[in-house]
Amino acid sequence: MKITGIFILLFLSNFLFSQAQNRWEIQPDRSIRWETGQSIPHYDHIEMSGEQVSVVLRYGVNQDGSFGLERSMIWPMLRTIPNNTHGSLMQRFAVDYPSQLIVNGLTLNNEKVKYMQLDGRLTVVSELSTGYVNTGAARNRKPVPAVELTRTYFPSTDKPMLCELYKLKNITEKRISVIVPNLHATYNTDAQKGVDGSYTMVTAISGNSGLFYLDPNEELTFGASVQAYKTGQSEIKPDILKEEQARKDFVKEVWTKLDFESPDPVLNTAFAFAKIRASESIYKTKGGYMHGPGGESYYAAIWANDQAEYVNPFLPFLGYRLGNESAFNSFMHFARFMNDEYKPIPSSIIAEGLSTWNGAGDRGDGAMIAYGAARYALEKASADEARQLWPLIEWCLEFCKRKLNPQEVVKSDSDELEGRFPSGEANLCTSSLYYDALLSASYLAKELNKPVSLTKRYQSEAASLKKAINNYFGATVEGFDTYQYYDGNTVLRSWICIPLTVGIYEKKGGTTNALFSPRLWTKDGMLTQAGTETFWDRSTLYALRGVYAAGERERATEYLEHYSAQRLLGDHVPYPIEAWPEGSQRHLSAESGLYGRIITEGLFGIRPTGFNSFTLTPQLPDKWDTMQLKNIGAFGKAPFDIKIDRIGNNIKITIIKDDNVVRTYTSKVGKTIEVKL
């Protein structure tokens, strides 16, 4: 029966994997391209962000080969009434600039999209016609391609504006005329609905309007933009080419930092794209730089899970200045709400830092914040920042300690899913995060020269909590020796992966089998609860990281490759998503940070233990001979590299800084070593 069960599991696994077909292909420059061909109609959406704007582009190719686009614009700092979590000015625009062009006295028609490309910008290349060749019968008329049109869309890096660049190329054998209209439309919003009164929105063609003549193969470029501003501000006269260069420079910067190299181009590229989404969604608010989830809902605000827990521990590795600034700023915002009565810190600080949201009660937010702040402080390696964060970390740890139930696990009103699924009086996630926070705090206390007794106390409390977690949550669920998510839980939950991510491995075998069983794993990733259709990428991303950390690298790699190919090259690309069916698979930004942590904390097994020290547990897959992380920004001022090479039955670990080898180690795959820079 066991053998039969294994074959069934393998069959179902292979069946689920076989369903994925790649629509997009990786290019030599790391972009991804979709050659449209016959695989139409097809529609998708992607979110892109800058310091003062975000846009969700809903794009696609229609059955007749034409391009369709709707721009869903969000201006996070143009606040609307009520000024709550969702109070950003939002408006959709479907203006079609190419349809306004006049070529040889005619409008363009019969569009055929050739390909699309993503690289932090959306580029669409098409051919369009102005007339037909008459082959006799009217039904045999054939369109004559006249121009190749390249559209490129991207947000301004620092202005409240979506930028669009259009390039028209004459692909006929004769000279053609092109008229680009001087289009400029202004929209004024209802003053009663804006915190600052009426806002002005503008759609316009920027530069190069008028009559032009193009010889064969000659090109014409013009720009367009969608922007908004408040009373007292002025309309921007954009330099679209300069804005495009700024966007390209941003992408180049984050692609160069924390560069992951492996024999698998899909994983390398998925990691590169995840860095874009994790880094771009940072808004310049009244309350400083604030990393926001996005998704047409969550802007100019921070959350204890998305920011403190998910993405902030990733940002120091990346070494992106605005990322680190936003992380530190988020923790200092949470610190404003410490209190002597130990009432819960709000789950979210919204409206540019001016208000809060706490609609789900205590979600275990204290554990989330302590977990993220302690890891961030160790990785950032700034004694000054660490000293400022220490009171918040101490307060959150004490808050969690006061919430221990008689079985010594942490009580909370809900968890990060905020009541969407049951979480009981005490859930596995909150206690696991508290455990990890205690360990990180013990390392940080030593760096800050706190009393040795405090370091030992945190270590002792962590050891006791680990035992309590295994005793209280450990259970046989649906035949697997794993964890119940809360007392009385009898159905498998995806968050049973959490202990693996914090170094609790007592039930790693049963937990890994449960996670990858057909009860939880689907072609779309991990179900939140067995027997439902709901999946949240965050739990899939945690699970993959945890399974790597537990040493199950072959299974983890198999599933990571499948997941990465689907998210990067499938039908909804190129980033990890929030959930389904809720939110229609929005590209929330912190999930991309969680993807990055699969590599840093899963594959490489990096766990901070000091300002310039960490443990390293490389999980080099059997079919790889090498992997490398370059330009790591954590643990000091100068970036460094970690290179892992297979040498017979061993591995060679090389630490490189300023192109010089500073440390080498000979070890085994899956063995933990101590690294001090």
XYZ file of C-alpha atoms in Angstrom:
677
model
C 0.000 0.000 0.000
C 2.873 2.368 0.779
C 4.506 1.635 -2.592
C 1.205 2.147 -4.397
C 0.713 5.433 -2.548
C 4.164 6.647 -3.579
C 3.445 5.870 -7.249
C 0.148 7.730 -7.004
C 1.927 10.740 -5.485
C 4.557 10.673 -8.244
C 1.908 10.365 -10.949
C -0.110 13.252 -9.586
C 3.036 15.334 -9.168
C 4.123 14.708 -12.758
C 0.592 15.400 -13.973
C 0.491 18.736 -12.177
C 3.913 19.709 -13.520
C 3.026 18.685 -17.075
C 0.157 21.174 -17.202
C 2.492 24.185 -17.244
C 3.430 25.512 -20.696
C 5.719 28.469 -21.169
C 4.347 31.404 -23.135
C 7.373 33.664 -22.637
C 11.068 33.035 -23.321
C 14.192 34.377 -21.622
C 16.386 36.634 -23.763
C 20.186 37.086 -23.530
C 19.729 40.496 -21.858
C 17.583 38.934 -19.062
C 14.337 40.297 -20.461
C 11.501 37.907 -21.288
C 9.706 37.926 -24.631
C 6.414 36.576 -25.940
C 6.314 35.927 -29.685
C 2.565 36.115 -30.105
C 2.115 33.653 -32.975
C -1.199 31.832 -32.867
C -1.533 31.702 -29.074
C -4.164 34.437 -28.969
C -6.296 35.936 -27.634
C -4.400 36.359 -24.398
C -4.640 38.994 -21.659
C -2.572 39.711 -18.574
C -1.793 42.452 -16.061
C 1.396 43.727 -14.458
C 2.050 46.308 -11.760
C 4.921 48.790 -11.968
C 5.785 51.506 -9.457
C 7.904 54.564 -8.762
C 8.300 56.893 -5.795
C 5.062 58.795 -6.534
C 3.002 56.551 -8.768
C 1.935 53.002 -9.424
C 0.196 51.557 -12.458
C -1.424 48.256 -13.280
C -1.270 47.722 -17.022
C -4.046 45.447 -18.230
C -2.799 44.419 -21.632
C -3.290 41.742 -24.216
C -3.598 40.650 -27.811
C -7.084 40.312 -29.248
C -8.286 37.542 -31.549
C -7.558 39.706 -34.614
C -3.962 40.310 -33.492
C -4.459 43.875 -32.280
C -3.106 45.215 -29.004
C -5.393 46.216 -26.140
C -4.448 48.255 -23.067
C -6.055 49.818 -20.028
C -3.954 51.814 -17.554
C -5.080 51.602 -13.948
C -3.329 54.590 -12.377
C -2.688 55.013 -8.640
C -1.269 58.147 -7.017
C -0.575 57.159 -3.380
C 0.162 60.674 -2.117
C -2.998 62.194 -3.609
C -5.225 61.105 -0.760
C -8.972 60.619 -1.100
C -11.825 60.639 1.420
C -12.143 58.572 3.522
C -8.374 58.718 4.017
C -8.084 55.043 4.897
C -6.032 52.070 3.723
C -7.431 52.357 0.201
C -7.530 56.173 0.034
C -5.219 56.727 -2.956
C -6.387 58.581 -6.052
C -7.118 55.916 -8.677
C -8.363 56.248 -12.239
C -8.375 54.062 -15.330
C -7.446 55.348 -18.781
C -7.801 53.580 -22.139
C -6.641 56.339 -24.521
C -5.188 54.847 -27.704
C -2.572 57.274 -29.069
C -1.639 55.289 -32.220
C -5.276 55.441 -33.356
C -4.932 59.240 -33.441
C -2.015 59.183 -35.902
C -2.521 59.967 -39.591
C -0.223 58.167 -42.013
C -0.421 59.081 -45.697
C -3.754 60.729 -44.970
C -5.224 57.581 -43.412
C -5.604 56.087 -39.962
C -3.649 52.999 -39.031
C -5.496 49.664 -39.006
C -5.149 45.914 -39.164
C -2.627 45.759 -36.323
C -0.662 42.560 -35.832
C 1.385 42.314 -32.641
C 4.732 40.647 -33.345
C 6.032 40.313 -29.810
C 5.988 41.748 -26.298
C 8.932 42.165 -23.946
C 9.304 42.749 -20.197
C 12.418 44.100 -18.487
C 11.035 46.536 -15.918
C 9.233 48.099 -18.861
C 6.485 46.700 -21.087
C 7.435 46.891 -24.771
C 5.032 45.953 -27.571
C 6.111 45.693 -31.220
C 3.457 45.592 -33.951
C 2.936 46.101 -37.647
C 0.037 48.259 -38.863
C -1.430 49.064 -42.235
C -3.030 52.071 -43.942
C -4.690 50.363 -46.877
C -5.107 47.199 -48.936
C -3.876 45.626 -52.145
C -6.827 44.782 -54.363
C -6.331 41.268 -55.691
C -9.627 41.219 -57.592
C -12.531 40.223 -55.384
C -13.105 42.459 -52.371
C -12.926 39.488 -50.065
C -9.368 38.853 -51.261
C -8.052 42.294 -50.326
C -4.807 42.042 -48.368
C -3.599 44.674 -45.899
C -0.335 46.383 -46.735
C 1.911 46.844 -43.683
C 3.048 50.465 -43.566
C 4.727 50.969 -40.213
C 6.310 49.060 -37.394
C 5.147 50.529 -34.106
C 7.023 50.047 -30.839
C 5.214 51.031 -27.647
C 7.092 51.144 -24.328
C 5.416 51.727 -20.949
C 7.089 52.404 -17.591
C 6.539 54.528 -14.470
C 8.683 57.553 -13.704
C 11.179 56.681 -10.982
C 10.481 59.877 -8.988
C 7.506 61.727 -10.508
C 3.725 61.082 -10.309
C 3.605 59.952 -13.911
C 3.300 56.984 -16.248
C 5.598 57.399 -19.245
C 4.948 56.043 -22.723
C 7.410 56.013 -25.602
C 6.268 55.423 -29.177
C 8.574 54.673 -32.106
C 7.205 54.585 -35.652
C 9.302 53.006 -38.420
C 8.521 53.230 -42.135
C 8.603 49.634 -43.448
C 7.413 50.463 -46.964
C 9.619 51.157 -49.974
C 8.329 54.713 -50.346
C 8.377 57.914 -48.363
C 5.400 58.309 -46.026
C 3.851 61.233 -44.179
C 2.965 61.064 -40.490
C 0.889 63.548 -38.520
C 1.245 63.315 -34.740
C -1.532 65.325 -33.075
C -0.924 67.710 -30.179
C -3.226 65.913 -27.756
C -3.723 67.197 -24.212
C -6.665 66.220 -21.990
C -7.272 67.529 -18.458
C -9.546 65.951 -15.862
C -10.454 67.569 -12.536
C -11.666 65.348 -9.697
C -14.463 66.096 -7.244
C -13.101 68.494 -4.605
C -15.405 66.917 -2.016
C -13.628 63.584 -2.405
C -10.025 64.713 -2.035
C -8.137 65.341 1.207
C -6.498 68.281 -0.575
C -9.540 69.225 -2.661
C -9.696 68.672 -6.400
C -6.849 66.901 -8.162
C -5.860 67.449 -11.787
C -5.141 64.470 -14.043
C -3.534 64.966 -17.449
C -3.062 62.690 -20.436
C -0.895 64.177 -23.165
C 1.447 63.577 -26.072
C 4.862 64.957 -25.174
C 6.986 66.484 -27.925
C 7.318 65.709 -31.643
C 3.766 66.640 -32.584
C 3.211 67.924 -36.125
C 3.820 66.746 -39.696
C 6.791 64.493 -40.483
C 8.064 62.638 -43.541
C 9.805 59.306 -43.145
C 11.941 57.661 -45.790
C 12.077 53.846 -45.930
C 13.468 52.434 -42.642
C 13.465 55.896 -41.039
C 12.020 56.222 -37.528
C 10.018 58.822 -35.617
C 9.810 58.887 -31.823
C 7.321 60.694 -29.610
C 6.240 60.382 -25.988
C 3.059 60.462 -23.949
C 2.263 60.528 -20.260
C -0.452 60.213 -17.648
C 0.106 62.348 -14.559
C -1.753 63.972 -11.676
C -1.112 66.786 -9.217
C -2.799 68.800 -6.476
C -3.625 72.497 -6.193
C -0.454 74.526 -5.914
C 1.553 72.070 -7.999
C 2.267 72.389 -11.717
C 1.947 70.072 -14.659
C 5.196 68.286 -15.509
C 6.619 68.762 -18.981
C 8.331 65.397 -19.218
C 11.467 64.386 -21.028
C 10.345 60.832 -21.814
C 13.750 59.642 -23.019
C 15.368 60.916 -19.822
C 12.659 59.198 -17.764
C 13.252 55.956 -19.642
C 16.974 56.124 -18.929
C 16.246 56.621 -15.210
C 14.016 53.540 -15.218
C 16.673 51.513 -17.050
C 19.309 52.701 -14.575
C 17.111 51.602 -11.652
C 16.634 48.117 -13.135
C 20.349 47.834 -13.872
C 21.178 48.780 -10.283
C 18.933 46.177 -8.655
C 19.954 43.538 -11.189
C 23.628 44.170 -10.449
C 23.173 44.031 -6.669
C 22.754 40.607 -5.037
C 23.233 38.858 -8.358
C 22.324 35.155 -8.304
C 24.121 32.853 -10.736
C 23.324 29.183 -11.143
C 23.121 26.634 -13.977
C 19.351 27.286 -14.147
C 18.510 30.378 -16.270
C 14.870 30.352 -15.153
C 15.783 30.645 -11.472
C 18.426 33.289 -12.221
C 15.937 35.366 -14.203
C 13.016 34.902 -11.811
C 15.274 36.097 -8.989
C 16.331 39.133 -11.053
C 12.710 40.090 -11.749
C 11.710 39.559 -8.118
C 14.325 42.140 -7.127
C 12.611 44.716 -9.369
C 9.192 44.283 -7.784
C 10.569 44.109 -4.237
C 12.522 47.336 -4.768
C 10.288 49.540 -6.906
C 7.230 49.645 -4.634
C 8.624 52.303 -2.284
C 6.745 55.584 -1.993
C 8.017 58.990 -0.912
C 5.358 59.948 1.631
C 4.915 62.622 4.285
C 6.054 59.936 6.711
C 9.243 59.147 4.787
C 9.896 56.318 2.362
C 7.302 53.571 2.855
C 7.431 50.192 1.140
C 3.891 49.310 0.069
C 2.286 46.070 -1.127
C 0.420 47.657 -4.068
C -2.340 45.720 -5.809
C -4.536 48.809 -6.377
C -5.274 48.771 -2.649
C -2.282 49.129 -0.345
C -0.120 52.249 -0.721
C 1.617 54.896 1.395
C 1.254 52.472 4.293
C 3.084 49.613 6.007
C 2.068 46.270 7.488
C 3.619 44.145 10.224
C 3.609 41.122 7.898
C 4.289 42.451 4.368
C 6.983 44.920 5.368
C 8.327 43.996 8.824
C 8.213 40.223 8.371
C 8.416 39.491 4.637
C 10.510 42.038 2.773
C 12.541 43.985 5.347
C 14.829 41.012 6.204
C 15.617 40.714 2.480
C 16.463 44.357 1.745
C 19.881 44.550 3.491
C 21.089 41.629 1.355
C 20.117 43.620 -1.718
C 21.878 46.727 -0.471
C 19.461 49.081 -2.243
C 19.581 52.420 -0.407
C 15.881 53.298 -0.632
C 14.993 49.744 0.375
C 17.026 49.938 3.562
C 15.751 53.441 4.272
C 12.150 52.304 3.914
C 12.759 49.271 6.157
C 14.279 51.284 8.979
C 11.539 53.914 8.608
C 8.805 51.275 8.882
C 10.188 49.964 12.159
C 10.439 53.463 13.596
C 6.784 54.049 12.667
C 5.787 50.910 14.560
C 7.912 52.062 17.501
C 5.660 55.103 17.877
C 2.971 52.818 19.251
C 4.879 51.143 22.071
C 3.035 51.652 25.349
C 3.430 50.843 29.020
C 0.167 48.872 29.091
C 1.412 46.489 26.378
C -1.606 47.021 24.181
C -1.041 45.616 20.655
C 0.845 47.676 18.093
C -1.435 48.390 15.094
C -1.232 45.866 12.276
C -0.849 48.652 9.741
C 0.153 52.317 9.712
C -1.645 54.012 6.840
C -2.261 57.331 5.058
C 1.420 58.339 4.844
C 1.860 57.540 8.535
C -1.029 59.695 9.758
C -3.442 56.920 10.744
C -3.634 53.211 11.573
C -5.593 50.073 10.737
C -6.148 47.300 13.256
C -9.284 45.666 11.921
C -8.255 42.074 12.648
C -7.092 42.692 16.204
C -3.761 41.259 17.314
C -2.593 39.105 14.396
C 0.657 38.221 16.089
C 2.014 41.569 14.887
C 4.412 41.859 17.825
C 6.108 38.615 16.797
C 6.217 39.726 13.148
C 7.864 43.034 14.037
C 10.385 41.551 16.484
C 11.291 38.847 13.949
C 11.840 41.328 11.127
C 13.481 44.108 13.130
C 16.042 41.835 14.796
C 17.016 40.158 11.528
C 17.181 43.514 9.729
C 19.384 45.039 12.447
C 21.860 42.152 12.292
C 22.007 42.168 8.499
C 22.231 45.939 8.105
C 25.174 45.915 10.543
C 24.669 49.499 11.670
C 25.219 49.839 15.414
C 23.464 53.211 15.384
C 20.330 51.836 13.702
C 20.407 48.745 15.926
C 20.481 50.873 19.072
C 17.441 52.788 17.821
C 15.591 49.574 17.001
C 16.478 47.780 20.221
C 13.668 49.290 22.375
C 11.101 48.177 19.773
C 12.541 44.650 19.664
C 12.585 44.385 23.452
C 9.038 45.723 23.718
C 7.688 43.265 21.119
C 9.415 40.320 22.795
C 7.962 41.293 26.154
C 4.534 41.700 24.544
C 4.744 38.148 23.170
C 5.945 36.807 26.498
C 2.904 38.304 28.221
C 0.669 36.532 25.658
C 1.919 33.024 26.460
C -0.867 30.611 27.349
C -0.505 27.888 30.042
C 1.126 25.625 27.434
C 3.665 28.438 26.794
C 2.819 29.251 23.162
C 1.692 32.706 22.059
C -1.963 33.690 21.914
C -3.314 36.083 19.283
C -6.707 37.156 17.951
C -5.939 35.984 14.414
C -2.974 35.583 12.058
C -1.817 37.347 8.915
C -4.791 35.947 6.973
C -7.014 38.023 9.286
C -9.767 35.498 9.848
C -10.093 34.243 6.286
C -9.229 30.821 7.703
C -9.464 29.702 11.347
C -6.370 30.212 13.509
C -7.585 29.296 16.990
C -6.499 30.919 20.257
C -2.815 30.351 19.433
C -1.382 29.647 15.988
C 1.825 28.012 14.805
C 2.993 31.037 12.805
C 3.058 33.540 15.665
C 4.957 31.280 18.066
C 7.493 30.304 15.380
C 8.228 33.948 14.561
C 8.595 34.723 18.263
C 11.067 31.844 18.570
C 13.230 33.174 15.757
C 13.024 36.719 17.147
C 14.351 35.517 20.519
C 17.364 33.933 18.824
C 18.079 37.029 16.728
C 17.682 39.252 19.788
C 20.231 37.152 21.670
C 22.759 37.725 18.876
C 21.918 41.424 18.679
C 22.170 41.915 22.433
C 25.728 40.649 22.282
C 26.605 43.071 19.460
C 25.168 45.966 21.470
C 27.081 44.951 24.601
C 23.942 44.213 26.577
C 24.322 42.195 29.797
C 25.321 38.582 29.231
C 22.380 37.600 31.398
C 19.982 39.083 28.817
C 21.548 37.100 25.989
C 21.282 33.904 28.028
C 17.679 34.681 29.005
C 16.598 35.069 25.395
C 18.400 31.851 24.458
C 16.741 30.005 27.341
C 13.305 31.356 26.441
C 13.853 30.299 22.825
C 14.760 26.761 23.889
C 11.662 26.507 26.084
C 9.456 27.891 23.327
C 10.834 25.424 20.783
C 9.884 22.566 23.089
C 6.436 24.068 23.649
C 5.860 24.482 19.893
C 6.600 20.811 19.256
C 4.467 19.692 22.193
C 1.483 21.952 21.583
C 1.289 21.965 17.777
C 2.915 18.619 16.960
C 0.250 16.213 15.681
C -0.697 13.653 13.085
C -2.835 15.506 10.548
C -4.417 13.616 7.644
C -1.896 10.818 8.207
C 1.204 13.055 8.236
C 3.464 13.458 11.274
C 3.518 17.249 11.188
C 1.817 20.173 12.945
C -1.719 21.237 13.596
C -1.930 24.939 12.828
C -3.941 25.510 15.995
C -5.328 23.310 18.737
C -8.075 21.149 17.257
C -7.045 21.699 13.628
C -7.623 18.471 11.678
C -7.076 19.653 8.095
C -3.665 20.272 6.540
C -2.641 23.929 6.341
C 0.173 25.404 4.268
C 1.605 27.333 7.230
C 2.899 24.087 8.765
C 6.045 25.079 6.837
C 6.822 27.945 9.261
C 8.900 25.931 11.802
C 11.239 24.789 8.997
C 12.044 28.420 8.122
C 13.182 29.175 11.681
C 15.287 26.073 12.278
C 12.767 23.763 13.966
C 13.281 20.455 12.161
C 11.887 17.806 14.516
C 9.010 17.073 12.124
C 10.676 17.970 8.857
C 10.006 14.614 7.168
C 6.273 14.474 7.733
C 5.906 18.202 7.137
C 7.728 18.078 3.796
C 5.640 15.110 2.671
C 2.454 16.922 3.660
C 3.436 20.137 1.883
C 4.165 18.355 -1.385
C 1.202 15.981 -1.198
C -1.744 16.482 -3.587
C -3.731 17.674 -0.558
C -1.739 20.924 -0.527
C 0.373 21.245 -3.669
C -1.363 22.153 -6.949
C -0.160 23.341 -10.352
C -0.674 26.893 -9.016
C 1.328 26.385 -5.826
C 0.349 25.664 -2.244
C -3.286 25.605 -1.118
C -3.884 27.557 2.064
C -6.016 24.721 3.412
C -6.477 21.241 2.012
C -9.780 20.766 0.244
C -10.160 24.414 -0.843
C -9.239 26.260 -4.052
C -7.566 29.179 -2.300
C -3.829 29.694 -2.613
C -1.596 32.498 -1.340
C 1.881 32.652 -2.823
C 3.372 33.745 0.482
C 2.869 30.287 1.970
C 4.271 28.609 -1.158
C 7.353 30.834 -0.927
C 7.788 30.147 2.791
C 7.378 26.422 2.164
C 10.040 26.284 -0.537
C 12.463 28.197 1.689
C 11.695 25.924 4.626
C 12.102 22.694 2.686
C 15.512 23.853 1.460
C 16.508 24.768 5.008
C 15.430 21.318 6.185
C 17.828 19.712 3.695
C 15.259 18.402 1.188
C 17.035 20.229 -1.635
C 16.149 17.874 -4.498
C 12.423 18.060 -3.886
C 12.607 21.757 -3.174
C 14.482 22.387 -6.432
C 11.994 20.377 -8.459
C 9.065 22.361 -7.116
C 10.908 25.698 -7.218
C 11.740 25.163 -10.891
C 8.103 24.430 -11.684
C 6.815 27.397 -9.675
C 9.402 29.798 -11.123
C 8.739 28.797 -14.716
C 5.027 29.291 -14.229
C 5.322 32.714 -12.601
C 8.081 33.989 -14.913
C 7.167 32.411 -18.254
C 3.548 31.247 -18.006
C 0.271 33.068 -18.568
C 0.574 35.584 -15.700
C 4.064 37.031 -15.482
C 6.702 37.910 -14.313
C 6.379 38.143 -10.504
C 5.075 36.110 -7.555
C 1.465 36.984 -6.804
C -0.720 37.535 -3.773
C -3.565 35.053 -3.960
C -6.384 33.391 -5.842
C -9.334 33.862 -6.056
C -8.947 36.929 -3.849
C -7.270 39.872 -5.559
C -7.083 38.261 -9.017
C -3.418 37.336 -8.545
C -2.164 40.846 -7.870
C 1.580 41.486 -8.012
C 1.982 42.486 -4.372
C 5.580 43.540 -3.834
C 6.606 41.817 -0.596
C 5.969 38.378 -2.110
C 8.864 39.103 -4.452
C 11.010 39.677 -1.366
C 9.929 36.272 -0.104
C 10.993 34.740 -3.417
C 14.441 36.293 -2.958
C 14.697 34.776 0.498
C 14.290 31.261 -0.965
C 17.702 31.829 -2.510
C 19.487 33.683 0.312
C 18.078 31.701 3.257
C 17.032 28.479 1.507
C 19.573 27.558 -1.156
C 22.485 29.322 0.550
C 21.174 28.893 4.102
C 22.349 32.282 5.367
C 21.273 33.043 8.948
C 22.607 36.264 10.576
C 24.392 35.823 13.903
C 26.108 39.215 14.198
C 26.954 42.425 12.397
C 29.684 40.671 10.408
C 28.905 37.010 10.971
C 26.398 34.438 9.828
C 25.910 30.715 9.527
C 25.945 29.246 6.051
C 24.227 25.976 5.101
C 24.568 25.564 1.325
C 22.015 23.269 -0.315
C 23.700 22.845 -3.686
C 21.349 20.648 -5.783
C 22.830 17.376 -6.967
C 22.633 18.343 -10.651
C 24.505 21.630 -10.101
C 28.268 21.969 -9.826
C 28.266 25.629 -8.799
C 26.166 28.555 -7.606
C 27.033 32.076 -6.564
C 25.615 35.179 -4.897
C 27.480 38.321 -5.962
C 27.441 41.838 -4.492
C 25.733 40.914 -1.216
C 24.966 44.130 0.652
C 24.538 42.740 4.163
C 27.010 42.412 7.063
C 29.186 45.439 6.459
C 29.936 48.421 4.276
C 31.563 46.637 1.319
C 29.596 44.095 -0.743
C 30.928 40.544 -0.980
C 30.339 37.328 -2.930
C 29.697 33.743 -1.879
C 30.691 31.073 -4.394
C 29.895 27.374 -3.917
C 31.705 24.805 -6.075
C 31.403 21.022 -6.035
C 34.753 19.303 -5.500
C 34.192 15.540 -5.616
C 32.100 14.604 -2.582
C 32.764 17.966 -0.938
C 32.036 21.569 -1.694
C 34.387 24.519 -1.717
C 33.012 27.750 -0.282
C 34.759 30.937 -1.343
C 34.110 34.379 0.161
C 35.198 37.189 -2.163
C 35.421 40.901 -1.428
C 36.785 43.571 -3.782
C 37.713 40.779 -6.212
C 39.960 39.223 -3.584
C 39.444 35.846 -1.913
C 39.137 36.540 1.818
C 37.931 33.142 3.103
C 37.748 29.579 1.780
C 36.126 26.565 3.402
C 35.867 22.911 2.498
C 32.577 21.430 3.635
C 29.684 19.132 2.753
C 26.401 20.000 1.105
C 23.863 20.731 3.826
C 26.454 21.174 6.575
C 26.374 24.402 8.576
C 29.522 26.466 8.935
C 30.223 29.726 10.777
C 31.375 32.644 8.637
C 32.922 35.785 10.077
C 33.811 38.593 7.686
